[in-house]
Tab-separated table of C-alpha atoms in Angstrom:
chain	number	residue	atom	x	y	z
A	1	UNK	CA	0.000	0.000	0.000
A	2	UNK	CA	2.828	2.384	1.005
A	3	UNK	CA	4.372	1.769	-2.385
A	4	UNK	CA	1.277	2.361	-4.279
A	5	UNK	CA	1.108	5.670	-2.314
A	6	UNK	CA	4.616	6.765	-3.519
A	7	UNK	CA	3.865	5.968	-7.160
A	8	UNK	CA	0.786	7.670	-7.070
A	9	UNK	CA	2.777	10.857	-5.518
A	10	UNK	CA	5.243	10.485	-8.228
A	11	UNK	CA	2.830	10.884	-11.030
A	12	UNK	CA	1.076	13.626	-9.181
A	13	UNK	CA	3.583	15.634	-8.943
A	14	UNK	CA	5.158	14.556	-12.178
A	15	UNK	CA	1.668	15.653	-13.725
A	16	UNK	CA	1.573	18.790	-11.459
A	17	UNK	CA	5.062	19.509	-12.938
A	18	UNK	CA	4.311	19.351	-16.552
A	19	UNK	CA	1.299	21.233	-16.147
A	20	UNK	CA	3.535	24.021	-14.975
A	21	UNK	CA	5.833	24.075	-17.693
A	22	UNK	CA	3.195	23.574	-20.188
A	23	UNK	CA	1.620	26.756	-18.596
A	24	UNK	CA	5.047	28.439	-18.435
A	25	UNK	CA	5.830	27.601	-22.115
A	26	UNK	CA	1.988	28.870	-23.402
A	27	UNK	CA	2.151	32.226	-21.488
A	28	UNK	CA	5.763	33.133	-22.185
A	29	UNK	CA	6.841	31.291	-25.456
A	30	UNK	CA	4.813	34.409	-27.738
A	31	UNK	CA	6.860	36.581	-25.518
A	32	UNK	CA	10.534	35.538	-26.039
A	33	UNK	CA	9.458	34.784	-30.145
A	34	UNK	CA	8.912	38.380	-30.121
A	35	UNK	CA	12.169	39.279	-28.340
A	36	UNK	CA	13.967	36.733	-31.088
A	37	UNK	CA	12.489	38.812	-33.861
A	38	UNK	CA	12.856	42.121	-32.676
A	39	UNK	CA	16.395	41.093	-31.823
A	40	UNK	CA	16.838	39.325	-34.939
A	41	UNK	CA	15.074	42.039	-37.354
A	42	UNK	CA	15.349	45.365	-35.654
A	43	UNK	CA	12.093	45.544	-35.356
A	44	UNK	CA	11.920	46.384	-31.595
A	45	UNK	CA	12.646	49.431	-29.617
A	46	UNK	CA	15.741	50.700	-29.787
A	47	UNK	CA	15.896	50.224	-26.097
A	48	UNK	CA	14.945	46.691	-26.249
A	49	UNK	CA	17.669	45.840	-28.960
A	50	UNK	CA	20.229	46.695	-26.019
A	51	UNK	CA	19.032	43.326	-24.546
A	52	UNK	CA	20.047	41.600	-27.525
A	53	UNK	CA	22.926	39.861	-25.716
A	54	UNK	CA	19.524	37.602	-24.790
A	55	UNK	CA	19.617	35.694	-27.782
A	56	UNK	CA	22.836	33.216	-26.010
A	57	UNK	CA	21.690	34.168	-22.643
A	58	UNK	CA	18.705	32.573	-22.196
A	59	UNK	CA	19.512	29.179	-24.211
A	60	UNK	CA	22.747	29.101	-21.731
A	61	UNK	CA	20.409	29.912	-19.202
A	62	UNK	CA	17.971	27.088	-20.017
A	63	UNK	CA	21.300	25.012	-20.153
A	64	UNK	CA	22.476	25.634	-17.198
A	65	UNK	CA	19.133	24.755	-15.053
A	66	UNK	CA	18.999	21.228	-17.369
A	67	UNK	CA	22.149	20.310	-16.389
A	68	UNK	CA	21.159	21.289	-12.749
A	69	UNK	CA	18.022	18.677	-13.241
A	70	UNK	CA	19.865	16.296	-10.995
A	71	UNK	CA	20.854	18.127	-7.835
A	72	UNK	CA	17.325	19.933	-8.467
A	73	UNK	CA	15.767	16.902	-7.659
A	74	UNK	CA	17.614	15.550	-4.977
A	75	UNK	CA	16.984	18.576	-2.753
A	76	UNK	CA	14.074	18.832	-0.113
A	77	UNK	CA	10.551	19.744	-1.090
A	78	UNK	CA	10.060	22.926	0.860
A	79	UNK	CA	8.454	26.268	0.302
A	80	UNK	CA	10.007	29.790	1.100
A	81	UNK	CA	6.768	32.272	2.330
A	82	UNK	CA	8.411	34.930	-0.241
A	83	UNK	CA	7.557	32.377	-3.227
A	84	UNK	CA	3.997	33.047	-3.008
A	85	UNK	CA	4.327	37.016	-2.790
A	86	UNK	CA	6.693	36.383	-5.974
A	87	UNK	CA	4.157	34.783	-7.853
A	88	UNK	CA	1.359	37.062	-6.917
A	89	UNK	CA	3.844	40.156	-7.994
A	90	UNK	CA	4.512	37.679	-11.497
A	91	UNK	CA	1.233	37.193	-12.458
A	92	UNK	CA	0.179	41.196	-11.398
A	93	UNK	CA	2.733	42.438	-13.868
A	94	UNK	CA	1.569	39.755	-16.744
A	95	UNK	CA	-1.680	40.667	-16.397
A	96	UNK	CA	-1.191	44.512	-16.464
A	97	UNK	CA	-0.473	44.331	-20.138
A	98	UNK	CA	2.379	46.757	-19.765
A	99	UNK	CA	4.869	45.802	-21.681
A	100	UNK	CA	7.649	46.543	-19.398
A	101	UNK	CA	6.033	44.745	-16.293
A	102	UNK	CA	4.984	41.498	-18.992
A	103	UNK	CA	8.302	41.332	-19.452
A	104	UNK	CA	9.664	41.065	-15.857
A	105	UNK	CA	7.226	38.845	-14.782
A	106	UNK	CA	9.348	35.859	-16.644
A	107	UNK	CA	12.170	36.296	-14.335
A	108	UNK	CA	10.190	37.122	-11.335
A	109	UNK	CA	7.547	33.852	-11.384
A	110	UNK	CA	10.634	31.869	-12.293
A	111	UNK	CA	12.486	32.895	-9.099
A	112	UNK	CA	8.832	32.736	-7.299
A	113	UNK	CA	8.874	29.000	-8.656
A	114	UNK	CA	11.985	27.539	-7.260
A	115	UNK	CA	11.094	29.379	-4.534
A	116	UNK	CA	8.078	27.413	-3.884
A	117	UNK	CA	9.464	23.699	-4.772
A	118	UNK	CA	12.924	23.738	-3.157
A	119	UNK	CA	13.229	26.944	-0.821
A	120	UNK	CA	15.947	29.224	-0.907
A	121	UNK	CA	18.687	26.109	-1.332
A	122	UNK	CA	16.628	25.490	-4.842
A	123	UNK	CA	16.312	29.382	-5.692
A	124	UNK	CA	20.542	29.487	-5.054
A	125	UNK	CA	21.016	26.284	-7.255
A	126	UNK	CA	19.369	28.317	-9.904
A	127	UNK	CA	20.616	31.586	-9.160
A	128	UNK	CA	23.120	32.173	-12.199
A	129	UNK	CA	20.568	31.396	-14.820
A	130	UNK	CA	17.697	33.454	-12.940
A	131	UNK	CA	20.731	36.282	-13.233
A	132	UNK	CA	21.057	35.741	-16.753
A	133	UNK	CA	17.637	36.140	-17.563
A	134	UNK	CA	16.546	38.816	-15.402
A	135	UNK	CA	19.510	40.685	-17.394
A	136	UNK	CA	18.287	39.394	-20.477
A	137	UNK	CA	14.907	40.796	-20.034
A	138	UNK	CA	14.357	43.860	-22.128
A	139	UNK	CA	13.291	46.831	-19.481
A	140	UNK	CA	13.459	50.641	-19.708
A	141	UNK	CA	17.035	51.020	-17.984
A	142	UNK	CA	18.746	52.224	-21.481
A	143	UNK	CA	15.980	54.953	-21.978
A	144	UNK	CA	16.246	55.578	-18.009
A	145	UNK	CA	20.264	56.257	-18.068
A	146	UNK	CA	20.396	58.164	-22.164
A	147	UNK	CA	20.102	61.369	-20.257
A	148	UNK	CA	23.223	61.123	-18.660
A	149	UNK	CA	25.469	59.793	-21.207
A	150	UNK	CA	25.993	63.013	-22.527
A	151	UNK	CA	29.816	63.266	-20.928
A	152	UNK	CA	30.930	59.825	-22.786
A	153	UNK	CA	29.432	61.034	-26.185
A	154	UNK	CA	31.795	64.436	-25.398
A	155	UNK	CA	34.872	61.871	-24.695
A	156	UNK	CA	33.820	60.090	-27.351
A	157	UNK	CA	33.818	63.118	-29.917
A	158	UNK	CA	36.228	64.415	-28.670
A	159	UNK	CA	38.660	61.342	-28.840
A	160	UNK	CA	37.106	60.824	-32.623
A	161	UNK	CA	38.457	64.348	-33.608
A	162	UNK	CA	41.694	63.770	-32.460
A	163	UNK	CA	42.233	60.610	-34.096
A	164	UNK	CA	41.164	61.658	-37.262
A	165	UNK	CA	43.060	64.775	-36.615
A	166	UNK	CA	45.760	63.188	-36.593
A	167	UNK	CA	46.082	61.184	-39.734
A	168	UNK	CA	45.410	64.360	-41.762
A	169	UNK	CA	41.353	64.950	-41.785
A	170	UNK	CA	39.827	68.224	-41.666
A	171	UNK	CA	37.992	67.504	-38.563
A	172	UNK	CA	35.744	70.100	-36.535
A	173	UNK	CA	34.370	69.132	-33.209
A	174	UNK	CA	31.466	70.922	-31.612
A	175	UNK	CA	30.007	69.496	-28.325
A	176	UNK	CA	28.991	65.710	-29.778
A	177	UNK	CA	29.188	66.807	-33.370
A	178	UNK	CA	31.756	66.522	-35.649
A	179	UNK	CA	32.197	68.554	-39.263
A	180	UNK	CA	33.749	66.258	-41.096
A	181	UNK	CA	34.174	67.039	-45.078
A	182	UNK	CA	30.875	69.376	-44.455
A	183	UNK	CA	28.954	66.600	-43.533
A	184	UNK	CA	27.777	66.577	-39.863
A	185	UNK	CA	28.297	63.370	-37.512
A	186	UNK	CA	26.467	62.842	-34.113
A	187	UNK	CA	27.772	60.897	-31.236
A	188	UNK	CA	23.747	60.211	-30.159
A	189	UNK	CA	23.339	58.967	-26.571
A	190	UNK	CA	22.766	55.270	-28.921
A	191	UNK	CA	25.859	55.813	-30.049
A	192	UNK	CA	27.511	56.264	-26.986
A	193	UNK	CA	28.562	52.268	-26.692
A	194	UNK	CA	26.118	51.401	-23.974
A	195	UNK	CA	24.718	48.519	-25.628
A	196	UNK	CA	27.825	47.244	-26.531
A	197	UNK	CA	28.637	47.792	-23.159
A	198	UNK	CA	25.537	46.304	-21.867
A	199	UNK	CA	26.599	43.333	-24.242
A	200	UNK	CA	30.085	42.748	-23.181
A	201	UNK	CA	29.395	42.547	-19.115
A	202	UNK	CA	26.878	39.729	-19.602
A	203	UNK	CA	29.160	37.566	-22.071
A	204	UNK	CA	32.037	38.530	-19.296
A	205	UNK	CA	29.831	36.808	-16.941
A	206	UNK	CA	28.759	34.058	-18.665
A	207	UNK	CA	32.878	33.350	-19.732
A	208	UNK	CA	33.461	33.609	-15.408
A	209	UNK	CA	30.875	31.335	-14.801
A	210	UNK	CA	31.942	28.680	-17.738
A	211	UNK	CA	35.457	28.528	-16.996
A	212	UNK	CA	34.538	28.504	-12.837
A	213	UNK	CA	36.530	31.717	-12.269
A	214	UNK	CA	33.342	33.803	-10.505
A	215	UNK	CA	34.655	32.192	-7.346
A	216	UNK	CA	38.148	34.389	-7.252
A	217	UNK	CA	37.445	38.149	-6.434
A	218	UNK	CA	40.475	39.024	-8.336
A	219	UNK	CA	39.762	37.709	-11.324
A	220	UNK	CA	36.412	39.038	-11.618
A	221	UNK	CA	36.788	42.141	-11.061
A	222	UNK	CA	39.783	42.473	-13.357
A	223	UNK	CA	37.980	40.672	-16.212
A	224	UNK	CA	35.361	42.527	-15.956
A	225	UNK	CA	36.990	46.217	-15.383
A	226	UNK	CA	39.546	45.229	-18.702
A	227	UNK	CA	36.268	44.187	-20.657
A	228	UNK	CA	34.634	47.465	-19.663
A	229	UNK	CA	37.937	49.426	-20.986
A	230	UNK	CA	38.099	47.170	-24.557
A	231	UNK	CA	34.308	47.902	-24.676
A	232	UNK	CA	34.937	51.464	-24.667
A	233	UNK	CA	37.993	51.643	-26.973
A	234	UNK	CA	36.368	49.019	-29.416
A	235	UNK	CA	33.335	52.038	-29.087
A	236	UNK	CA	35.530	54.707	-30.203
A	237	UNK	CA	37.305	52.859	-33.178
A	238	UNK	CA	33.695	52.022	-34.619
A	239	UNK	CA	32.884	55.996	-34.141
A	240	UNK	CA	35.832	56.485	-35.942
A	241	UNK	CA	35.529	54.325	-38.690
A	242	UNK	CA	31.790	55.697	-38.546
A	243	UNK	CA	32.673	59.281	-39.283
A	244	UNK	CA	35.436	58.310	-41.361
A	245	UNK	CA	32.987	56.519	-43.597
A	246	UNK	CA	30.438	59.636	-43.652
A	247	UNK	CA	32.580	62.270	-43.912
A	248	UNK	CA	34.110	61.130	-47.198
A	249	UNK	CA	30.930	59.906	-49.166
A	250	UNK	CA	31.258	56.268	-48.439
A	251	UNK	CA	27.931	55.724	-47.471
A	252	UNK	CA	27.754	51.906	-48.543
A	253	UNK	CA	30.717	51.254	-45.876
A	254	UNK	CA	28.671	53.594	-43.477
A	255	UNK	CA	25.556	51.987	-43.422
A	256	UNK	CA	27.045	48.118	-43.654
A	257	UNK	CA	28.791	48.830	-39.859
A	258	UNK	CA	26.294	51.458	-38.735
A	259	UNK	CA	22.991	49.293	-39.742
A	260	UNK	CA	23.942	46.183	-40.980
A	261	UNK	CA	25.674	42.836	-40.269
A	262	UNK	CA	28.764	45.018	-40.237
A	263	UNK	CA	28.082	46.082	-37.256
A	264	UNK	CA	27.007	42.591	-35.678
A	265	UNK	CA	30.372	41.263	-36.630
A	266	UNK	CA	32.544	43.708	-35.362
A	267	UNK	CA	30.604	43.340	-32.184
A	268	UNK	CA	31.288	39.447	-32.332
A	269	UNK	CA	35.085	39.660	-32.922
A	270	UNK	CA	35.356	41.719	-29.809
A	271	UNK	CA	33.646	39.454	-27.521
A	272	UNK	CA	35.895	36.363	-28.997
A	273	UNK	CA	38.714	38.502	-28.292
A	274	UNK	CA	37.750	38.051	-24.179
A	275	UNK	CA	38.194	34.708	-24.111
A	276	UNK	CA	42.320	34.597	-24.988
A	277	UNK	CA	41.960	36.970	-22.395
A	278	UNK	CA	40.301	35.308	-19.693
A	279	UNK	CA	42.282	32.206	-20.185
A	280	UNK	CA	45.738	34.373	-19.690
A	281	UNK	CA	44.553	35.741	-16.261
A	282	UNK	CA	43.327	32.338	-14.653
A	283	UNK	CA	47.029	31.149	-15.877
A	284	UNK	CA	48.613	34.000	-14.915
A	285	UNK	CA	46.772	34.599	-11.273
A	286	UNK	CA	47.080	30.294	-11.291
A	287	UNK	CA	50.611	30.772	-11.588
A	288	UNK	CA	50.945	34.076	-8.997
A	289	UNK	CA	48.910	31.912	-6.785
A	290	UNK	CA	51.547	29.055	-6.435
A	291	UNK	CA	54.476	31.353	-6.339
A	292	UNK	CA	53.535	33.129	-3.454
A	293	UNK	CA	52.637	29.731	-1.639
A	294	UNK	CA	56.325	28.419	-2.641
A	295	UNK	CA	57.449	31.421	-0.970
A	296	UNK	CA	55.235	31.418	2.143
A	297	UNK	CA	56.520	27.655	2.536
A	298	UNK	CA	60.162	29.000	2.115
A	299	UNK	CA	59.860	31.304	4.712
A	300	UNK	CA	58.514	28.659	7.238
């Protein structure tokens, strides 16, 4: 009898379980297909294309909690009391049919959810893909922080101008415009590098996490400081190249790095270049590491 109660458990909560997910995947599948193709397409707001990064977020996210099936499953059944005021907030926001608030109910009934099977040791097993898709989830925070970009668009100009300057251009710079040729260029606040930005701290993270290197304080925060500063410069060389482009007529080579796949490739050779880089500083802090141990043995 007592094993005919487990079964029967089992494929309760089994069925419980897939009705969840099948729930899940009805209410928010429409949702991320729309993220893909404004993504994809352009055809989103401009501040929603700074989420783009999304696109190998949330597979590696999914990843990341399949491969997590195992240990999921082997911890306690328990339920945290903030689950319920998660879910509640979740399904608030879905139903407002704000778009903003639609979108951050995903991340918020998914942390509500592991909240509610396995506690807070279930929500922690999860944590890093919750983090990469509450950062994945398009919100208002580009269109919130625009207004005070204005003093990188000036060092961006600014650095443009002298560059340009110096390899023999005509170049006048006013503020965030340049007069280039007679043809006006403006570093725009979307121009300003915040979504490649935006874009390199989340692949930086995802590289810590893969190659287990999140857990030394030294190495994270030097990745990720060095990523910010190659962001940047990799932002001022495609300003460059952009004004360079415009300001002498070339408005084929403009528009492929400005609109087109140009632009997505450049973008893609920069992140690639992190990796080389990440694998030099867990070799390099690896090998600082057992030095100083050699020499705190020496001295004892």
């Amino acid at each position: 009898m007592t094993l005919q109660q487990q079964i029967k458990t089992q494929n309760t909560a089994q069925l419980l379980n897939l009705g969840i997910l099948g729930t899940l995947l009805l209410l928010y599948v429409p949702l991320l297909l729309h993220w893909t193709d404004g993504w994809l397409h352009k055809t989103i707001s401009i501040e929603h294309e700074y989420f783009s990064h999304g696109m190998i977020g949330l597979p590696f996210a999914g990843y990341l909690a399949w491969i997590n099936r195992k240990q999921w499953q082997r911890l306690p059944n328990t339920t945290h009391p903030l689950s319920i005021g998660l879910l509640i907030i979740g399904v608030i926001f879905y139903l407002s049919g704000v778009a903003e608030w639609v979108n951050l109910s995903l991340p918020v009934i998914l942390a509500g959810l592991c909240l509610w099977f396995k506690g807070l040791p279930g929500c922690k097993l999860q944590g890093f893909p919750l983090i990469l898709v509450f950062f994945a989830t398009p919100t208002a925070l580009p269109y919130l922080i625009s207004p005070y970009t204005f003093p990188l668009q000036s060092f961006i100009a600014s650095t443009v101008a002298f560059i340009l300057n110096q390899f023999g251009m005509n170049v006048v710079l006013d503020g965030i415009n340049l007069y280039v040729g007679g043809r006006i260029v403006e570093v725009a606040p979307y121009c300003a590098g915040l979504k490649m930005l935006f874009t390199t701290l989340y692949v930086s993270l995802m590289l810590l996490y893969w190659t287990d290197s999140l857990s030394s304080r030294r190495i994270t925060f030097s990745f990720l400081s060095i990523s910010m500063v190659i962001s940047v410069i990799a932002n001022i060389i495609r300003n460059t190249l952009l004004t360079f482009f415009h300001g002498t007529g070339q408005e084929g080579a403009f528009q492929w790095l400005h609109d087109s796949w140009g632009g997505d490739l450049y973008s893609a050779c920069m992140l690639l270049s992190l990796i080389p880089l990440l694998n030099w500083m867990n070799s390099y802090f690896s090998e600082t590491e057992v030095i100083q141990q050699e020499e705190e043995q020496e001295v004892v």
